[in-house]
Coordinates of C-alpha atoms and ligand atoms in Angstrom, one line a residue:
M1 CA -4.1 8.1 -21.4
T2 CA -2.1 11.4 -21.1
D3 CA 1.4 11.8 -22.6
Q4 CA 2.7 11.9 -19.0
E5 CA 1.1 8.6 -18.3
S6 CA 2.5 6.9 -21.4
E7 CA 6.0 7.9 -20.2
T8 CA 5.5 6.7 -16.6
P9 CA 6.9 3.1 -15.9
K10 CA 4.0 0.6 -16.3
L11 CA 2.6 -1.2 -13.3
N12 CA 0.6 -4.4 -13.5
F13 CA -1.4 -5.0 -10.4
D14 CA -4.3 -6.6 -12.5
R15 CA -3.0 -10.1 -12.0
L16 CA -3.1 -9.7 -8.2
A17 CA -6.7 -8.6 -8.0
G18 CA -8.2 -12.0 -7.3
L19 CA -5.3 -13.3 -5.2
Y20 CA -4.6 -10.2 -3.1
R21 CA -6.7 -10.9 -0.1
W22 CA -5.5 -14.5 0.2
M23 CA -1.9 -13.5 -0.2
E24 CA -2.4 -10.9 2.6
W25 CA -4.2 -13.4 4.9
L26 CA -1.4 -16.0 4.4
S27 CA 1.3 -13.5 5.2
F28 CA -0.1 -11.2 7.9
G29 CA -3.4 -12.9 9.0
P30 CA -5.9 -10.3 10.2
Y31 CA -3.4 -7.5 11.0
L32 CA -3.4 -5.5 7.8
D33 CA -7.2 -5.3 8.0
R34 CA -7.1 -4.3 11.6
C35 CA -4.7 -1.6 10.6
R36 CA -6.9 -0.3 7.8
R37 CA -9.9 -0.2 10.1
A38 CA -8.2 1.4 13.0
F39 CA -9.9 4.8 12.6
L40 CA -13.1 3.6 10.8
P41 CA -15.4 4.6 13.7
E42 CA -14.0 8.2 13.6
L43 CA -15.0 8.4 9.9
A44 CA -18.8 8.2 10.4
D45 CA -19.2 11.9 9.6
A46 CA -17.2 11.9 6.3
R47 CA -19.2 13.0 3.2
R48 CA -16.8 13.0 0.3
A49 CA -13.9 10.6 0.4
L50 CA -11.0 10.2 -2.0
V51 CA -9.6 6.7 -1.8
L52 CA -6.3 6.1 -3.5
G53 CA -5.0 2.7 -4.4
D54 CA -7.6 0.7 -2.4
G55 CA -6.9 -2.4 -4.4
D56 CA -9.8 -4.9 -4.2
G57 CA -11.9 -2.5 -2.2
R58 CA -12.2 -4.0 1.2
F59 CA -11.7 -0.7 3.0
T60 CA -14.1 1.1 0.7
A61 CA -16.7 -1.5 1.3
A62 CA -16.3 -1.2 5.1
L63 CA -16.5 2.6 4.9
L64 CA -19.7 2.5 2.8
K65 CA -21.2 0.1 5.2
R66 CA -20.3 2.1 8.3
N67 CA -21.3 5.5 6.8
A68 CA -24.5 5.6 4.8
A69 CA -23.9 9.1 3.6
V70 CA -20.4 9.1 2.3
C71 CA -19.6 9.2 -1.5
V72 CA -16.3 7.8 -2.6
D73 CA -14.0 8.6 -5.5
A74 CA -11.7 5.6 -5.9
I75 CA -8.6 6.0 -8.0
D76 CA -6.4 3.0 -8.9
V77 CA -4.0 2.2 -11.7
S78 CA -5.5 -1.3 -12.0
E79 CA -8.8 -1.8 -13.8
A80 CA -9.2 -5.3 -12.3
M81 CA -8.7 -4.0 -8.8
L82 CA -11.4 -1.3 -9.5
E83 CA -13.8 -4.0 -10.8
S84 CA -13.3 -6.0 -7.5
L85 CA -13.8 -2.7 -5.6
K86 CA -17.2 -2.1 -7.3
F87 CA -18.3 -5.7 -6.8
R88 CA -17.3 -5.7 -3.1
A89 CA -19.1 -2.3 -2.6
G90 CA -22.4 -4.2 -3.3
A91 CA -25.4 -1.9 -2.9
G92 CA -23.1 0.9 -1.9
A93 CA -21.6 0.9 -5.4
V94 CA -24.0 3.7 -6.4
R95 CA -22.0 6.0 -4.1
V96 CA -18.7 5.1 -5.7
R97 CA -17.0 6.6 -8.8
T98 CA -13.9 4.9 -10.1
Q99 CA -11.1 6.2 -12.3
A100 CA -8.3 3.9 -13.6
R101 CA -5.4 6.3 -13.4
D102 CA -1.8 6.4 -12.3
V103 CA -1.8 8.7 -9.2
R104 CA 1.7 9.9 -10.0
V105 CA 0.4 11.9 -12.9
W106 CA -3.2 12.5 -11.8
T107 CA -4.7 15.7 -10.6
P108 CA -7.8 15.9 -8.5
R109 CA -10.8 17.8 -9.8
E110 CA -10.9 21.3 -8.4
E111 CA -14.5 21.2 -7.4
A112 CA -14.2 17.8 -5.6
E113 CA -14.4 19.2 -2.0
Y114 CA -13.1 16.1 -0.3
D115 CA -13.3 15.9 3.5
L116 CA -11.4 12.6 3.7
I117 CA -8.5 11.1 1.9
V118 CA -7.6 7.4 2.4
T119 CA -4.3 5.7 1.4
H120 CA -3.9 2.2 2.9
F121 CA -0.6 0.4 2.0
F122 CA -0.4 2.7 -1.1
L123 CA 2.1 5.4 -0.3
D124 CA 4.8 2.6 -0.2
C125 CA 4.2 2.1 -4.0
L126 CA 5.5 5.7 -4.5
T127 CA 8.9 7.4 -4.1
A128 CA 9.3 10.2 -1.5
D129 CA 9.2 12.7 -4.4
D130 CA 6.0 11.1 -5.8
V131 CA 4.4 11.5 -2.3
R132 CA 5.5 15.1 -1.9
R133 CA 4.1 16.0 -5.3
L134 CA 0.8 14.2 -4.5
A135 CA 0.5 15.8 -1.1
E136 CA 1.1 19.3 -2.7
R137 CA -1.4 18.7 -5.5
L138 CA -4.1 17.5 -3.0
R139 CA -3.3 20.3 -0.6
A140 CA -4.0 22.9 -3.4
N141 CA -7.6 21.7 -3.7
L142 CA -8.5 20.9 -0.1
Q143 CA -10.1 22.9 2.7
P144 CA -8.8 23.1 6.2
G145 CA -10.1 20.3 8.4
V146 CA -9.7 17.5 5.8
R147 CA -8.5 14.2 7.3
W148 CA -6.1 11.8 5.7
V149 CA -6.1 8.2 7.0
I150 CA -3.0 6.2 6.2
S151 CA -1.8 2.7 6.8
E152 CA 1.7 1.7 6.1
F153 CA 4.6 -0.7 6.9
A154 CA 7.3 0.8 9.1
I155 CA 10.7 -0.2 10.3
P156 CA 11.0 0.6 14.1
H157 CA 14.4 1.9 15.3
N158 CA 15.2 -1.2 17.4
A159 CA 16.4 -4.8 17.2
F160 CA 13.0 -6.0 16.0
G161 CA 13.1 -3.3 13.2
R162 CA 16.6 -4.3 12.2
W163 CA 16.2 -8.1 12.3
V164 CA 12.6 -8.6 11.4
A165 CA 10.8 -5.6 10.0
R166 CA 13.6 -4.6 7.5
P167 CA 13.9 -8.0 5.9
V168 CA 10.1 -8.4 5.8
V169 CA 9.8 -5.1 4.0
S170 CA 12.7 -5.9 1.6
F171 CA 11.1 -9.2 0.8
L172 CA 7.7 -7.5 0.0
Y173 CA 9.4 -5.0 -2.3
W174 CA 11.2 -7.9 -4.1
A175 CA 7.9 -9.8 -4.5
F176 CA 6.0 -6.7 -5.8
R177 CA 8.8 -6.0 -8.2
V178 CA 8.5 -9.5 -9.6
L179 CA 4.7 -9.6 -9.7
T180 CA 3.8 -6.1 -10.7
G181 CA 6.9 -4.3 -12.1
L182 CA 7.0 -1.9 -9.1
Q183 CA 10.3 0.0 -9.3
V184 CA 10.2 1.5 -5.8
E185 CA 12.7 -0.3 -3.4
R186 CA 12.3 1.3 0.0
L187 CA 9.6 2.9 2.1
P188 CA 9.4 6.6 1.3
D189 CA 9.5 9.2 4.0
W190 CA 5.9 10.1 3.5
Q191 CA 5.5 11.7 6.9
S192 CA 8.0 14.5 6.0
A193 CA 6.2 14.9 2.6
L194 CA 2.8 15.3 4.3
Q195 CA 4.2 17.7 6.9
A196 CA 5.9 19.8 4.2
A197 CA 2.5 20.1 2.5
G198 CA 1.0 21.5 5.7
F199 CA -0.7 18.3 7.1
Q200 CA -0.3 17.5 10.8
R201 CA -0.4 14.0 12.4
A202 CA -3.3 13.9 14.9
T203 CA -2.9 10.3 16.2
E204 CA -1.3 6.9 15.5
R205 CA -2.0 3.2 16.3
R206 CA 0.7 0.5 15.8
F207 CA 0.3 -3.2 15.2
L208 CA 2.7 -6.1 15.1
R209 CA 5.3 -4.4 17.3
G210 CA 5.4 -1.4 15.0
L211 CA 5.8 -3.2 11.7
L212 CA 2.4 -1.7 10.8
T213 CA 1.2 1.8 11.5
S214 CA -2.2 3.5 11.1
Q215 CA -2.2 7.3 11.3
L216 CA -4.8 10.0 11.1
W217 CA -3.5 13.3 9.7
V218 CA -5.4 16.6 9.4
L219 CA -5.0 19.8 7.5
P220 CA -5.3 22.3 10.3
Q221 CA -7.3 25.5 10.2
S222 CA -4.1 27.5 10.4
P223 CA -0.6 26.2 9.6
N224 CA 0.4 27.2 13.2
Q225 CA -2.5 25.4 14.9
D226 CA -1.4 22.8 17.5
L227 CA -3.8 19.8 16.9
A228 CA -3.2 18.4 20.4
T229 CA -4.5 21.6 22.1
G230 CA -6.4 23.3 19.2
V231 CA -4.4 26.4 20.1
R232 CA -3.2 28.7 17.3
L233 CA 0.5 29.3 18.0
Ligands
SAM1 C1 -0.1 -2.8 -2.3 S1 -1.7 -2.6 -3.0 C2 -2.6 -2.0 -1.6 C3 -4.1 -2.2 -1.8 C4 -5.0 -1.8 -0.6 N1 -5.0 -0.3 -0.4 C5 -4.6 -2.4 0.7 O1 -4.9 -1.8 1.7 O2 -4.2 -3.5 0.7 C6 -1.4 -1.1 -3.9 C7 -2.7 -0.7 -4.7 O3 -2.3 0.6 -5.3 C8 -2.5 0.5 -6.7 N2 -1.4 1.3 -7.2 C9 -0.1 1.1 -7.1 N3 0.6 2.1 -7.7 C10 -0.3 3.0 -8.2 C11 -0.2 4.2 -8.8 N4 1.0 4.8 -9.1 N5 -1.4 4.9 -9.2 C12 -2.6 4.3 -8.9 N6 -2.7 3.2 -8.2 C13 -1.6 2.5 -7.9 C14 -2.4 -0.9 -7.1 O4 -3.1 -1.2 -8.3 C15 -3.0 -1.6 -5.9 O5 -4.4 -1.7 -6.0

């Protein structure tokens, strides 16, 4: 453990590792999983994926199954979650390297050459500043064309957002604070953080009336490239 890590507030997701999928199913049924898999077919050509905070590894297992060539680096603060991830990967586990690290104080290896980053329901465990620092650190080691797939909760700007989504998200933060010690209390503005680091949103799919969003972001060839048209502005 680095000095920085020993000073960072401790998180304990270990105790959720065995329960997590059941808690998810009881609260949101199949929707979180649909959200995670929204862009899975588009990822068949990925070769080196960095998967941050994948928890018990259901997305990693699905990616390995769908894409027989991809190798995955999976980083998670919870050893127990990473054990579940390796178990769930089955025969694909030979293509997975895990690291139990706190992403807030972790730096990617310079030679990693990722072409895909995945964060499903993970950026909401970070503050906006944490996400900004993470996006900048990743950006420094990535080549143009890299894709970043993200699933998150969202609060739509309408009555459903006010009366349903906001209380649901507040309840989830309360539950995670009690269960894991998570200090974050609100959804970070991760979209601005990604934009500031030079990423552009390519496409989005929403679920449950906008409570869940799945987005595909790309690091364009040139900062002025318009992803919709491919034109350099
Ligand atoms: C809410 S769970 C989401 C799990 C999974 N990605 C999903 O789609 O449901 C958050 C995961 O991120 C991990 N995590 C939370 N904060 C972290 C941090 N600062 N560094 C590394 N992993 C973290 C937790 O251990 C947990 O596995």
